[in-house]
Amino acid sequence: MRPRRKSKEAGGHSPLCWRRVAQTTVLMVAFALFLAMQLKEKHMEDNDVKWHSVVGKMMEEGRLATVVISRFMQFQPNLLILGKARLLLFETFCLPTMVHQTNQHFVWIIRTDPELHHSILQPLQQMLEPYPNFFLVLDNNNTIESFIGYRDHNVDDMSILTGSKALLRRHIDLTRKLWMLEVAVDADDGLHETFIERLQLGASTDIDKLMAMTNVNVTKDRIEYIYCIGKRLLWLSGTTSSRIGYDPKRKATTLNTPPEGIMREEVKLDFCPNSGVGYLLSPGLGQRLSIPHNEIHSNVGLCETVMDDLPSTKETTSAARHNDETFETTMRCLTWWDSTWHQVIRSRTVTSDAMGGFHQDWEEDVNATNLRSIMTDEFHISSAQVVESHAFFRANQIDIMKDNIQGQCSPFQPSGPTCKEDYPTKTLNKYISQLEKQEKELLEEHKKKRLRKWQLGSQSTTQP
């Protein structure tokens, strides 16, 4: 006997009814997604309007357009373990310090390799997407050392993955008319939360002084003020000395350093690190000083000295300043930040291109606890994230260094293939040899201990 079909009153539903329910559900989900996209666009538009109102006020006052420049994994698109390590450093030390700047009136350009592996590019893009003034640009052209180089480029033709293009166009226009403040920061370092604000205030004060001088014409002279940091925090991921242990469960080298890494501080007024160097450029400048950051201190005079040496009349200023083809005269000078506060945090790890400043036997600073508090409170760097990054370095240090050696050769540079065969490669190979030798010795020692333990166990079981 066939079972009776349930009536609608008894709880049954026809196929047509189920089809309508499915269609309605799909429409509701699509509508929800549409609303979410609209809200996101509205949020971006609100941010753009807010930002444009600020830069509009800056233009009326004839003040500053501020740009921060970083580079990430250029010419190294497929070095995955190195890329993962640098991405962790970017997420841990760089990004949070930019997000928490007390003054957000700047644009940040992060240039990366157009062929960067998707496993690195996608999370990097996701990190930057919420911020309309953070621009991830696929670009290996390092002949554009300064943001000024972007003036001749159509924004729509650029491979920009994040940020508001309308906002970038506006900022490029501003740099043609205003004083420009350009700041460099490495993708594994970070800036103090008040860095941009203090730098802008200091630059504004210097502009006032220049505009009040009778022997300086800010519209005709080429003026470049350079600001170098004086005091910095240093974070070290670990060492490659004999303070090393072996974890048989992970079969990886582990370092007997604090889980959160080594903390130090440094005050130097005889070297200008790339992270934190700022360039104040007079309006309409076609290019900025082309000189390596580590040579600035020895090639550019201090501003107070240059100012004192300036002649009192405009007609003779060329005697104290270098002639320039475009501008009547050129004045470049250097100002050091004071050492009363930490301007930058620098992470020193085996991901470094030049391996400069990485020392294998650094010890923890006696004031390390206070330095970690500064890192957390004033740089907004998560202690948990630091521990996670450090653990990754401890577990993968040899592989990171081997990738870094490959990265010392950049076959696709505009100037042709280049390889760093001297200090970086030699240093990395030395560290790898040390680690592999120590790891082999520790593994053999571990095997001997297991054998002795097994032998003792066998003897105890054979005894009556």
Coordinates of C-alpha atoms in Angstrom, one line a residue, residues 74-342:
Q74 CA 61.7 43.6 -4.0
F75 CA 63.5 41.3 -6.5
Q76 CA 62.9 38.4 -4.1
P77 CA 59.4 37.2 -5.0
N78 CA 59.7 33.5 -4.4
L79 CA 62.0 33.2 -1.3
L80 CA 59.1 32.0 0.8
I81 CA 60.7 31.3 4.2
L82 CA 62.5 34.7 4.0
G83 CA 59.2 36.3 2.9
K84 CA 57.3 34.7 5.8
A85 CA 59.9 35.9 8.3
R86 CA 59.8 39.5 6.9
L87 CA 56.0 39.4 6.9
L88 CA 56.0 38.5 10.5
L89 CA 58.4 41.4 11.3
F90 CA 56.2 43.8 9.3
E91 CA 53.1 42.7 11.1
T92 CA 54.8 42.8 14.5
F93 CA 57.0 45.9 14.4
C94 CA 56.1 48.1 11.5
L95 CA 52.4 48.1 10.8
P96 CA 51.1 48.7 14.4
T97 CA 53.4 51.7 14.8
M98 CA 52.0 53.3 11.6
V99 CA 48.4 52.5 12.5
H100 CA 48.8 54.2 15.9
Q101 CA 50.5 57.4 14.8
T102 CA 48.9 60.3 16.7
N103 CA 48.9 62.3 13.5
Q104 CA 47.5 60.4 10.5
H105 CA 48.0 63.2 8.0
F106 CA 50.4 61.3 5.7
V107 CA 50.4 58.7 3.0
W108 CA 52.4 55.5 3.3
I109 CA 53.8 53.9 0.1
I110 CA 54.9 50.3 0.4
R111 CA 56.6 49.0 -2.8
T112 CA 56.9 45.3 -3.4
D113 CA 57.8 42.9 -6.1
P114 CA 55.1 42.6 -8.8
E115 CA 55.6 38.8 -8.8
L116 CA 55.5 38.4 -5.1
H117 CA 54.3 34.9 -4.2
H118 CA 50.5 34.9 -3.4
S119 CA 51.1 33.3 0.0
I120 CA 53.0 36.4 1.1
L121 CA 51.2 39.0 -1.0
Q122 CA 47.6 38.2 0.0
P123 CA 48.1 38.5 3.8
L124 CA 50.2 41.7 3.3
Q125 CA 47.3 43.2 1.2
Q126 CA 44.7 42.2 3.8
M127 CA 46.7 43.9 6.5
L128 CA 46.8 47.2 4.7
E129 CA 43.3 47.2 3.1
P130 CA 41.5 48.9 6.0
Y131 CA 43.5 52.1 5.8
P132 CA 42.8 54.6 2.9
N133 CA 46.2 56.3 3.3
F134 CA 48.3 53.1 3.2
F135 CA 49.2 52.1 -0.4
L136 CA 50.6 48.8 -1.5
V137 CA 52.3 49.3 -4.9
L138 CA 53.6 46.6 -7.1
D139 CA 56.8 48.3 -8.3
N140 CA 60.5 47.2 -8.5
N141 CA 61.6 50.5 -10.0
N142 CA 64.0 51.8 -7.4
T143 CA 65.2 54.6 -9.7
I144 CA 62.2 56.4 -8.1
E145 CA 64.0 56.8 -4.8
S146 CA 61.7 59.6 -3.7
F147 CA 57.9 60.1 -3.8
I148 CA 58.6 63.1 -6.1
G149 CA 59.2 60.5 -8.9
Y150 CA 55.5 59.6 -8.8
R151 CA 54.5 63.0 -10.0
D152 CA 55.1 62.0 -13.6
H153 CA 53.0 58.8 -13.3
N154 CA 49.3 58.4 -13.9
V155 CA 47.8 56.9 -10.7
D156 CA 45.4 54.8 -12.8
D157 CA 48.3 53.2 -14.6
M158 CA 50.0 52.2 -11.4
S159 CA 49.5 48.7 -9.8
I160 CA 48.1 49.9 -6.5
L161 CA 46.4 47.2 -4.4
T162 CA 45.3 49.2 -1.4
G163 CA 44.4 52.7 -0.4
S164 CA 42.3 55.4 -2.0
K165 CA 43.5 56.5 -5.5
A166 CA 41.6 59.7 -5.2
L167 CA 43.5 60.5 -2.0
L168 CA 46.8 59.7 -3.7
R169 CA 46.1 62.0 -6.6
R170 CA 45.3 64.7 -4.2
H171 CA 48.6 64.2 -2.3
I172 CA 50.6 64.2 -5.5
D173 CA 49.1 67.5 -6.4
L174 CA 50.0 68.8 -2.9
T175 CA 53.7 67.9 -3.3
R176 CA 53.8 70.2 -6.3
K177 CA 52.8 73.2 -4.3
L178 CA 53.7 72.6 -0.7
W179 CA 56.8 71.8 1.3
M180 CA 57.2 68.1 1.3
L181 CA 58.3 65.9 4.2
E182 CA 59.4 62.5 3.2
V183 CA 60.2 59.8 5.7
A184 CA 61.8 56.4 5.2
V185 CA 61.1 53.4 7.3
D186 CA 62.2 49.8 6.7
A187 CA 59.5 47.2 6.7
D188 CA 60.9 45.5 9.7
D189 CA 61.2 48.6 11.9
G190 CA 58.7 50.9 13.5
L191 CA 58.2 54.6 14.4
H192 CA 57.3 56.0 17.8
E193 CA 53.6 56.9 18.1
T194 CA 54.3 60.6 18.0
F195 CA 57.0 60.5 15.4
I196 CA 55.1 61.9 12.5
E197 CA 53.4 64.6 14.7
R198 CA 56.7 65.7 16.2
L199 CA 58.5 65.7 12.9
Q200 CA 55.8 67.8 11.3
L201 CA 55.9 70.3 14.1
G202 CA 59.7 70.5 14.0
A203 CA 59.6 70.9 10.2
S204 CA 57.0 73.6 10.5
T205 CA 59.1 75.5 12.9
D206 CA 62.1 75.3 10.6
I207 CA 59.9 76.6 7.7
D208 CA 59.0 79.6 9.8
K209 CA 62.7 80.3 10.4
L210 CA 63.6 80.0 6.8
M211 CA 60.7 82.2 5.6
A212 CA 61.8 84.9 8.1
M213 CA 65.4 84.9 6.8
T214 CA 66.2 87.7 4.3
N215 CA 69.1 85.8 2.7
V216 CA 66.9 82.7 1.8
N217 CA 64.3 82.7 -1.0
V218 CA 62.1 79.7 -0.4
T219 CA 60.5 80.0 -3.8
K220 CA 63.8 80.1 -5.8
D221 CA 66.3 78.3 -3.6
R222 CA 66.7 74.6 -3.4
I223 CA 66.4 73.7 0.3
E224 CA 66.8 70.3 1.9
Y225 CA 66.6 69.8 5.6
I226 CA 67.5 66.2 6.7
Y227 CA 66.4 64.9 10.1
C228 CA 68.3 61.9 11.6
I229 CA 67.2 59.9 14.7
G230 CA 69.4 60.0 17.8
K231 CA 67.9 57.4 20.1
R232 CA 66.4 54.0 19.2
L233 CA 65.2 50.7 20.6
L234 CA 66.8 47.6 19.3
W235 CA 65.2 44.1 19.2
L236 CA 67.3 41.1 18.5
S237 CA 65.8 37.8 17.5
G238 CA 68.6 35.7 19.0
T239 CA 72.2 34.7 18.5
T240 CA 74.2 32.1 16.7
S241 CA 76.7 31.7 19.5
S242 CA 77.1 28.6 21.7
R243 CA 74.1 29.6 23.8
I244 CA 72.0 27.1 21.8
G245 CA 69.9 24.1 22.6
Y246 CA 68.2 21.2 20.7
D247 CA 64.6 20.4 20.8
P248 CA 64.2 16.7 19.6
K249 CA 60.4 17.0 19.3
R250 CA 60.6 19.9 16.8
K251 CA 64.0 18.9 15.4
A252 CA 64.9 22.5 15.2
T253 CA 67.5 24.8 16.6
T254 CA 66.3 26.8 19.6
L255 CA 68.1 29.7 21.2
N256 CA 68.5 30.2 24.9
T257 CA 67.4 33.8 24.8
P258 CA 64.2 35.2 26.4
P259 CA 61.0 34.1 24.6
E260 CA 60.4 37.7 23.7
G261 CA 63.9 38.3 22.3
I262 CA 66.7 40.6 23.4
M263 CA 66.0 44.3 24.0
R264 CA 68.6 47.0 23.9
E265 CA 68.7 50.8 23.3
E266 CA 71.2 52.8 21.4
V267 CA 72.1 56.5 21.2
K268 CA 74.3 57.4 18.2
L269 CA 74.9 60.8 16.6
D270 CA 77.5 59.6 14.1
F271 CA 75.3 57.4 11.9
C272 CA 71.9 58.1 10.2
P273 CA 69.8 54.8 10.0
N274 CA 67.4 54.5 7.1
S275 CA 64.4 54.1 9.3
G276 CA 63.4 57.5 10.6
V277 CA 65.4 59.6 8.3
G278 CA 63.3 62.6 7.1
Y279 CA 63.7 65.0 4.2
L280 CA 62.1 68.4 4.3
L281 CA 62.1 69.7 0.7
S282 CA 61.2 73.2 -0.5
P283 CA 58.1 73.5 -2.8
G284 CA 58.5 72.4 -6.4
L285 CA 61.7 70.5 -5.9
G286 CA 62.4 68.2 -8.8
Q287 CA 64.5 65.6 -6.9
R288 CA 66.0 65.2 -3.5
L289 CA 69.5 64.5 -2.3
S290 CA 70.8 61.3 -3.7
I291 CA 73.2 59.9 -1.1
P292 CA 73.2 56.7 0.9
H293 CA 71.7 57.2 4.4
N294 CA 74.8 55.9 6.0
E295 CA 76.9 58.6 4.4
I296 CA 74.7 61.6 5.3
H297 CA 76.4 62.4 8.6
S298 CA 79.8 62.6 6.9
N299 CA 78.7 64.6 3.8
V300 CA 76.1 67.1 5.1
G301 CA 76.8 69.9 7.5
L302 CA 74.8 70.5 10.7
C303 CA 72.0 73.1 10.2
E304 CA 73.1 75.4 13.0
T305 CA 76.6 75.6 11.4
V306 CA 75.3 76.1 7.8
M307 CA 72.9 78.8 9.0
D308 CA 75.7 80.6 10.9
D309 CA 77.9 80.5 7.8
L310 CA 75.2 82.0 5.5
P311 CA 76.1 85.5 4.2
S312 CA 73.9 88.3 5.4
T313 CA 72.8 89.3 1.8
K314 CA 71.1 87.3 -0.8
E315 CA 73.5 88.4 -3.6
T316 CA 76.5 86.4 -2.0
T317 CA 74.7 83.3 -0.8
S318 CA 76.2 81.2 -3.5
A319 CA 79.6 81.5 -1.7
A320 CA 78.2 79.4 1.1
R321 CA 76.0 77.1 -0.9
H322 CA 76.4 74.9 -3.9
N323 CA 75.1 76.1 -7.3
D324 CA 72.2 74.2 -8.8
E325 CA 71.1 74.0 -12.4
T326 CA 67.4 74.6 -11.7
F327 CA 67.4 76.7 -8.6
E328 CA 69.4 79.8 -7.8
T329 CA 71.2 78.2 -4.9
T330 CA 71.1 75.0 -2.9
M331 CA 71.2 74.6 0.8
R332 CA 71.4 71.2 2.5
C333 CA 71.8 70.6 6.2
L334 CA 71.4 68.0 8.9
T335 CA 69.5 68.0 12.2
W336 CA 69.8 65.3 14.8
W337 CA 66.8 64.4 17.0
D338 CA 67.4 64.8 20.7
S339 CA 68.2 61.7 22.8
T340 CA 65.4 62.2 25.4
W341 CA 63.1 59.7 23.8
H342 CA 63.2 56.7 21.5

